[in-house]
PDB file of C-alpha atoms in Angstrom:
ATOM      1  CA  UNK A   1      23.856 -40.912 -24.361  1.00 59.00           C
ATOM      2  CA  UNK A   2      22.314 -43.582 -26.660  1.00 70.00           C
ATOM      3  CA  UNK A   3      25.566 -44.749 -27.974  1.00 82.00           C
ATOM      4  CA  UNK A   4      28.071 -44.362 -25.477  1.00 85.00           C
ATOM      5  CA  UNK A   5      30.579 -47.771 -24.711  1.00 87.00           C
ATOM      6  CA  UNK A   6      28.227 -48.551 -21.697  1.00 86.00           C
ATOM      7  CA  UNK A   7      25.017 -48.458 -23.531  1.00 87.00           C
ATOM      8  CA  UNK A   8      26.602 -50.418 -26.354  1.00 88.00           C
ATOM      9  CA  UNK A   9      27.979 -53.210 -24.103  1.00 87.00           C
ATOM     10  CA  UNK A  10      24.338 -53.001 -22.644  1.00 89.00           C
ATOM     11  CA  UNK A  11      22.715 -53.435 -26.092  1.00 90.00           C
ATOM     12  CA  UNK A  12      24.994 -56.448 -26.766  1.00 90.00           C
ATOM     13  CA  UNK A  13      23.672 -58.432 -23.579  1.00 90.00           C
ATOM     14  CA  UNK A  14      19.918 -58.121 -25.861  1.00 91.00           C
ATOM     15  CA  UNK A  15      21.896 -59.029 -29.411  1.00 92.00           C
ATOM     16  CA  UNK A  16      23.099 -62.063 -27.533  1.00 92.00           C
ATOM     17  CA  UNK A  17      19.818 -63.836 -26.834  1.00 93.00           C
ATOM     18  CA  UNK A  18      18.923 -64.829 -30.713  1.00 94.00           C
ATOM     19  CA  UNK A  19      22.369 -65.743 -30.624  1.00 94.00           C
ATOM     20  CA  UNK A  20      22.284 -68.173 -27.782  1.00 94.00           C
ATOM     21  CA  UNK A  21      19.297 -69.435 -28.257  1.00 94.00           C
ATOM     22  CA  UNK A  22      20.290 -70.194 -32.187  1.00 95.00           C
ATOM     23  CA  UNK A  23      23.184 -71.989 -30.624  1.00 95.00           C
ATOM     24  CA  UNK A  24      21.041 -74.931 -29.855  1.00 93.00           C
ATOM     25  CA  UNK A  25      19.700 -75.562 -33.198  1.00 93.00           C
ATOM     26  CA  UNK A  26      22.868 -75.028 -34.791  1.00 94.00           C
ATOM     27  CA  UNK A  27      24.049 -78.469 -36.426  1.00 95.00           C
ATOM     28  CA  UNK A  28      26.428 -78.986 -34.087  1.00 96.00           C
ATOM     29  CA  UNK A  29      27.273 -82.015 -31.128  1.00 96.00           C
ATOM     30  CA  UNK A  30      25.835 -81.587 -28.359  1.00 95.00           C
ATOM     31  CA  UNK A  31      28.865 -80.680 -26.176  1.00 95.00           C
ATOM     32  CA  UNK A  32      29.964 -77.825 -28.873  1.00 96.00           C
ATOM     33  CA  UNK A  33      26.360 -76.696 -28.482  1.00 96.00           C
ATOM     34  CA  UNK A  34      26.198 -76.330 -24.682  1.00 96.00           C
ATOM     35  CA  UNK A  35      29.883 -75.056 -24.549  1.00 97.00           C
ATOM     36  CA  UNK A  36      29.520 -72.510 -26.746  1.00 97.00           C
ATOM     37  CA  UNK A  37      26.364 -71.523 -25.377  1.00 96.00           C
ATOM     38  CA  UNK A  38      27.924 -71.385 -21.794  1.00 97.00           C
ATOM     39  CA  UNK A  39      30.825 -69.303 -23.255  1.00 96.00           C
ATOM     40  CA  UNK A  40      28.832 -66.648 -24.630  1.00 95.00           C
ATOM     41  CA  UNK A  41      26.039 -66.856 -21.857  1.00 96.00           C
ATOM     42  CA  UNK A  42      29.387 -65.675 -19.393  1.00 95.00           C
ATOM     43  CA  UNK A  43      31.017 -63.289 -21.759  1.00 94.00           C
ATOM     44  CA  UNK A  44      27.839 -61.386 -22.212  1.00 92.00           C
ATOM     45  CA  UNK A  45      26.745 -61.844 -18.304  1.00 90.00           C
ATOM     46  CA  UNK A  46      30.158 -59.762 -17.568  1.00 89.00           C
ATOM     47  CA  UNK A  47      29.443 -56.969 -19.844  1.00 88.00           C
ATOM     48  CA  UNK A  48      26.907 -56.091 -17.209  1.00 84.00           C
ATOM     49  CA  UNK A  49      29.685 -55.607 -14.816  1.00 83.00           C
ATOM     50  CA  UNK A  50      31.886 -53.601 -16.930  1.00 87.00           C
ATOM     51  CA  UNK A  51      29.401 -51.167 -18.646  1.00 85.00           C
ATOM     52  CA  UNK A  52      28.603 -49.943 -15.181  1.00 83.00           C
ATOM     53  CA  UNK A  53      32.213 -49.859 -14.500  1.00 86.00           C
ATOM     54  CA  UNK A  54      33.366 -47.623 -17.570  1.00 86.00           C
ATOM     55  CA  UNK A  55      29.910 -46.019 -17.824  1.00 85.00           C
ATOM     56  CA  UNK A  56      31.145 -44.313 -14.191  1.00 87.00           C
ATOM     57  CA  UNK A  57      34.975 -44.398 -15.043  1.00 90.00           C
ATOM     58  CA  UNK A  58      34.353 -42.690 -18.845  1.00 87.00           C
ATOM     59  CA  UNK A  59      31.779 -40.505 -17.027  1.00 86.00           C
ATOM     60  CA  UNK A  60      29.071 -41.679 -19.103  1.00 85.00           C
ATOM     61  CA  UNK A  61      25.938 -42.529 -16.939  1.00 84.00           C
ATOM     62  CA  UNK A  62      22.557 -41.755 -18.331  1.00 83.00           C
ATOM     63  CA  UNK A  63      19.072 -41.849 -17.205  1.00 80.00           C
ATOM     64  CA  UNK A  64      18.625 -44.104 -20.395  1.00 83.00           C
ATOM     65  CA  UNK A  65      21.447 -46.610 -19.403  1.00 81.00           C
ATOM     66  CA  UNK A  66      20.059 -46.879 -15.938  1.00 80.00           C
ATOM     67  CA  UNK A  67      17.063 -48.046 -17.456  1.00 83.00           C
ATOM     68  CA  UNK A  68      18.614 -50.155 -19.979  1.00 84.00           C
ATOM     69  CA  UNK A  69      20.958 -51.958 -17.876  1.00 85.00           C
ATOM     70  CA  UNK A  70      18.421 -54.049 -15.817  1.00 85.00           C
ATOM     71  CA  UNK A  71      16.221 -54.715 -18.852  1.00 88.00           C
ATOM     72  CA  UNK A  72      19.075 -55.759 -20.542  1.00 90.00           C
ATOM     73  CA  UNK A  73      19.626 -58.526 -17.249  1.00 90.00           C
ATOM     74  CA  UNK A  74      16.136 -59.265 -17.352  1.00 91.00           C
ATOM     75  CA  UNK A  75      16.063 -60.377 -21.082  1.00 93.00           C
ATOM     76  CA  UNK A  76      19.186 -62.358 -21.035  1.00 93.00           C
ATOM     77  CA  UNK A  77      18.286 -64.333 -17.803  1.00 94.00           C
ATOM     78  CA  UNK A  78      14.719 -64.669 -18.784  1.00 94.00           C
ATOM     79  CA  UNK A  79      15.500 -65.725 -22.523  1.00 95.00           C
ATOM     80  CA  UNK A  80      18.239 -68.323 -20.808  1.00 96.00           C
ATOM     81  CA  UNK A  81      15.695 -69.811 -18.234  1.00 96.00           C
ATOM     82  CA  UNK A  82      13.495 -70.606 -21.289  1.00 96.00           C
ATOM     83  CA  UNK A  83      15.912 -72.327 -23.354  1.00 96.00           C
ATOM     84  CA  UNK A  84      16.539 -74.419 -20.078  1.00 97.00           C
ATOM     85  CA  UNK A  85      13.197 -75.046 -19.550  1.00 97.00           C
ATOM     86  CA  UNK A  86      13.317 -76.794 -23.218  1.00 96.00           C
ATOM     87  CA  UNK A  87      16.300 -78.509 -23.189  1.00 96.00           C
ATOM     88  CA  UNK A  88      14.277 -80.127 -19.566  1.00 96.00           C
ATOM     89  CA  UNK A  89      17.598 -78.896 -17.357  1.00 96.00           C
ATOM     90  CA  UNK A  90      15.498 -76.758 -15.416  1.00 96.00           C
ATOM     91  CA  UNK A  91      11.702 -76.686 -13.892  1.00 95.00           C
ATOM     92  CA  UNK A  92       8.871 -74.992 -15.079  1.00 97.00           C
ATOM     93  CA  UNK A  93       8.554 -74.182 -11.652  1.00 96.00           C
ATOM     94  CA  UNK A  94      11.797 -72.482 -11.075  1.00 97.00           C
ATOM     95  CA  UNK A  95      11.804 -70.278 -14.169  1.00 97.00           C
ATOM     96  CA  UNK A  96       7.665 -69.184 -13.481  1.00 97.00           C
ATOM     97  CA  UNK A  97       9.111 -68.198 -10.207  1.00 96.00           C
ATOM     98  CA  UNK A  98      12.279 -66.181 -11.546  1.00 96.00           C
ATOM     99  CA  UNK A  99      10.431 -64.356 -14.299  1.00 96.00           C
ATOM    100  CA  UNK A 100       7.265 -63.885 -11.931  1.00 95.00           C
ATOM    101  CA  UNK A 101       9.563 -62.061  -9.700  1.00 93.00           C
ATOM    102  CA  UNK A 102      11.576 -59.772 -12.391  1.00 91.00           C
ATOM    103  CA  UNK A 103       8.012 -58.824 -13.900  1.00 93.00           C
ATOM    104  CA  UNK A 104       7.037 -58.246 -10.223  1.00 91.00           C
ATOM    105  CA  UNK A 105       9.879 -56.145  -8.888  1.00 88.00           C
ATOM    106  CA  UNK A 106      10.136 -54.255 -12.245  1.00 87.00           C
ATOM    107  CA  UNK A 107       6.584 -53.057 -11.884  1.00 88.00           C
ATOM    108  CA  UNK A 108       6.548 -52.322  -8.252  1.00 86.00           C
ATOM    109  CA  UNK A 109       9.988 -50.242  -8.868  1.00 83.00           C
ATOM    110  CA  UNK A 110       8.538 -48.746 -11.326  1.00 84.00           C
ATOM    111  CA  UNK A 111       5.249 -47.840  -9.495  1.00 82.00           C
ATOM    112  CA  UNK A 112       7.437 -46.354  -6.523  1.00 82.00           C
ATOM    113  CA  UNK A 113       9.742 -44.138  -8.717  1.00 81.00           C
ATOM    114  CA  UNK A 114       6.214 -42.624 -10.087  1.00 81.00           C
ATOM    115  CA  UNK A 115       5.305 -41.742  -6.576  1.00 78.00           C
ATOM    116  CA  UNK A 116       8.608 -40.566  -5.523  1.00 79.00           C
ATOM    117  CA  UNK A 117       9.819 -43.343  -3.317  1.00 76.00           C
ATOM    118  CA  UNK A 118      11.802 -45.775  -5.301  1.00 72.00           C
ATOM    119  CA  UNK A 119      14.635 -45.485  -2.516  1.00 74.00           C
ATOM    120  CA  UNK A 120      12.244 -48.073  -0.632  1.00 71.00           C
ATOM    121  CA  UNK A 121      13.007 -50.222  -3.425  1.00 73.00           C
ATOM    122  CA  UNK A 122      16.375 -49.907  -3.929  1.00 72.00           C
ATOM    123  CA  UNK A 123      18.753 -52.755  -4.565  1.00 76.00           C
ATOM    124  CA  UNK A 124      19.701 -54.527  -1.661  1.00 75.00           C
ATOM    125  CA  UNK A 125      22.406 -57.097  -0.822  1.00 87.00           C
ATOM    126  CA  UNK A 126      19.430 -60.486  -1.266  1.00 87.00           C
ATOM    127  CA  UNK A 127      18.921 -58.942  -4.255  1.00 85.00           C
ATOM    128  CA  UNK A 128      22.631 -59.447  -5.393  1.00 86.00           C
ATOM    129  CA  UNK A 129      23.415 -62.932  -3.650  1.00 91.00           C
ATOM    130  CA  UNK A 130      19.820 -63.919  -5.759  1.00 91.00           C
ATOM    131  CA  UNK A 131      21.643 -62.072  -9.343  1.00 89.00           C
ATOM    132  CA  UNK A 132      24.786 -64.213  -7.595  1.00 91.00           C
ATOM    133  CA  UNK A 133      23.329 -67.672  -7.719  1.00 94.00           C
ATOM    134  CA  UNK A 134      21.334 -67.174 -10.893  1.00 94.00           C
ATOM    135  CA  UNK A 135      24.298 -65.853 -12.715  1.00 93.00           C
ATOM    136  CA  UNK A 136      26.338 -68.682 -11.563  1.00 95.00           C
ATOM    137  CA  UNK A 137      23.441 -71.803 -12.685  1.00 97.00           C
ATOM    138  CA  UNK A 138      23.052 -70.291 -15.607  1.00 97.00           C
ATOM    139  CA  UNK A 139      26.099 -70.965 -16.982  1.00 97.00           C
ATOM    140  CA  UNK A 140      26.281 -74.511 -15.273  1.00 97.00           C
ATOM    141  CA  UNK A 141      23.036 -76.004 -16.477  1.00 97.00           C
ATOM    142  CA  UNK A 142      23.692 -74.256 -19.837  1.00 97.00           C
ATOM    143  CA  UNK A 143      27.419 -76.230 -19.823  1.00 97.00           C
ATOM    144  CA  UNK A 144      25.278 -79.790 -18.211  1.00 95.00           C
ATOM    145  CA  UNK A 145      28.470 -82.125 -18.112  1.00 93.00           C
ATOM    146  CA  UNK A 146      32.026 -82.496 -15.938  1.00 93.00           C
ATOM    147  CA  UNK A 147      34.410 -79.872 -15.730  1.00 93.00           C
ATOM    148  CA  UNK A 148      36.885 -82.257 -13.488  1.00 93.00           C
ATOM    149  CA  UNK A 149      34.894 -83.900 -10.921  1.00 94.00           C
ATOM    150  CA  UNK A 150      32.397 -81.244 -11.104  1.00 93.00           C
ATOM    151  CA  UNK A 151      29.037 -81.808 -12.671  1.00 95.00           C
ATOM    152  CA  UNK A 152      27.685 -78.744 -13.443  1.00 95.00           C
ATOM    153  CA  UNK A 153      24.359 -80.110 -14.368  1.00 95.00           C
ATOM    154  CA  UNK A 154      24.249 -81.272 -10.546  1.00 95.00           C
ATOM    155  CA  UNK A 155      25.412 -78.010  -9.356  1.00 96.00           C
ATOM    156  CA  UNK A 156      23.300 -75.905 -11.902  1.00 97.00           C
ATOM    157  CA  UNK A 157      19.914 -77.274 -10.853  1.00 96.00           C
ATOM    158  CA  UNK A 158      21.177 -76.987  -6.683  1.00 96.00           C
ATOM    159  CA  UNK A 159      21.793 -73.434  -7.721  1.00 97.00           C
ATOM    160  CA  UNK A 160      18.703 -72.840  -9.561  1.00 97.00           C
ATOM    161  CA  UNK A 161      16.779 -73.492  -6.599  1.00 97.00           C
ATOM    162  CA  UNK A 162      18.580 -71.677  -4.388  1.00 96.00           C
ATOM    163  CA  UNK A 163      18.114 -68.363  -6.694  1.00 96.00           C
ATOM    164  CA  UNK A 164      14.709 -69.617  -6.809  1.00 96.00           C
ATOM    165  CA  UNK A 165      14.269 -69.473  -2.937  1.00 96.00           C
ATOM    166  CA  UNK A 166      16.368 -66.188  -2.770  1.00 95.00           C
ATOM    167  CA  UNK A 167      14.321 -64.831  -5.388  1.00 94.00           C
ATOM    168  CA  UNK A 168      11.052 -65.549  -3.366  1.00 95.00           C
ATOM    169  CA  UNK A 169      13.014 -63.965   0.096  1.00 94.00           C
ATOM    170  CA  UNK A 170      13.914 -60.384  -2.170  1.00 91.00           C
ATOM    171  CA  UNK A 171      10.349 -60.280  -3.278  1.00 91.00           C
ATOM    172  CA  UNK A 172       8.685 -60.405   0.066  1.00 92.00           C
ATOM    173  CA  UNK A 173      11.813 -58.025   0.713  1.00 90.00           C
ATOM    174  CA  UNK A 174      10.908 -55.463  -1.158  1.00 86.00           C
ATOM    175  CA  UNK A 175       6.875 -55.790  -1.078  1.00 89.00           C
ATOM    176  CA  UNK A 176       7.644 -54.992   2.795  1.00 88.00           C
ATOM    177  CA  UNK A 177      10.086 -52.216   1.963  1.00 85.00           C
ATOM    178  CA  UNK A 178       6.781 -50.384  -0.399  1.00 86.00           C
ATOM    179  CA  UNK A 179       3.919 -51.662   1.900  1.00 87.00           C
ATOM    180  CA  UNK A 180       3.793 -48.664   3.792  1.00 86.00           C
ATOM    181  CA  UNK A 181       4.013 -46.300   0.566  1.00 83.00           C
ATOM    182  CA  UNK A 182       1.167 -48.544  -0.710  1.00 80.00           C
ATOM    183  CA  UNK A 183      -0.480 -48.663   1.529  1.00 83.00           C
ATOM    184  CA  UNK A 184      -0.472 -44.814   2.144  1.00 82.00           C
ATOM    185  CA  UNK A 185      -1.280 -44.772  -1.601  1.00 77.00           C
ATOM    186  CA  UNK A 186      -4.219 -46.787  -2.022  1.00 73.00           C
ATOM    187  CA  UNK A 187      -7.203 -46.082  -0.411  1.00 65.00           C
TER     188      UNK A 187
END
């Protein structure tokens, strides 16, 4: 199941990074530059919604997509925070945290599917209102200017930190969720 339609949308959300990231140092102004950036950023972001979708509708889920899929996330949002980091729309602080917590989570999930008990880590709903509010600044700080009297620059960074604190709340989350498996584990 390598190259299925799911996997292939899934592999496009990994293409996409060189290619938002070379947006910004593509001669262009610097409203093209953000607005193309934002466009792809959200085009590729929903890919992750609809390679689930027709992976389960074409009957086409995999082991290897299931492992894809979140790596794929993890790449594009990390890659993203970075180039926001640069452009100074976002804080160091904010992105350490975000990536701190994928690398985190990622391991620990990882950990308790070796021992047999990765239901304890399974996706919860603070999990998705975090993906929410990431997925949703993004975009924003990537855009940074008015879309009527919205400024998404304002919004983004308000957004940002709110992933940020909802991405500290799903780590302590799930560390309680495995604490008693790892605890019953190490010794």
């Amino acid at each position: 199941m390598f190259f299925t339609i799911p996997t292939l949308m899934t592999w496009t959300r990994i293409i996409a990074i060189p290619l938002i990231v070379g947006v910004f140092y593509a001669p262009l102004a610097p409203d093209t530059r953000n607005l193309i950036a934002t466009l792809m950023f959200v085009v590729f972001a929903a890919t992750d919604w609809l390679d689930g979708f027709l992976a389960r509708k074409l009957n086409q889920t995999s082991a290897f997509g299931a492992f894809l899929d979140p790596v794929a996330d993890k790449f594009l949002v990390c890659a993203s925070l970075l180039v926001l980091v640069h452009l100074g729309r976002t804080d160091v602080f904010v992105a350490l945290i975000i990536i701190g917590r994928e690398i985190a989570i990622s391991a620990l999930r990882e950990w308790m599917a070796q021992i047999g008990a990765s239901k304890s880590v399974a996706v919860h709903m603070i999990g998705k209102l975090k993906t929410t509010a990431q997925m949703t600044a993004i975009p924003f700080l990537l855009y940074d200017g008015p879309v009527g009297p919205i400024n998404t620059g304002v919004w983004g960074l308000w957004l940002i930190w709110i992933a940020a604190v909802l991405t500290v709340w799903s780590m302590v989350y799930y560390l309680q969720k495995a604490l008693p498996e790892i605890r019953a584990r190490v010794r």
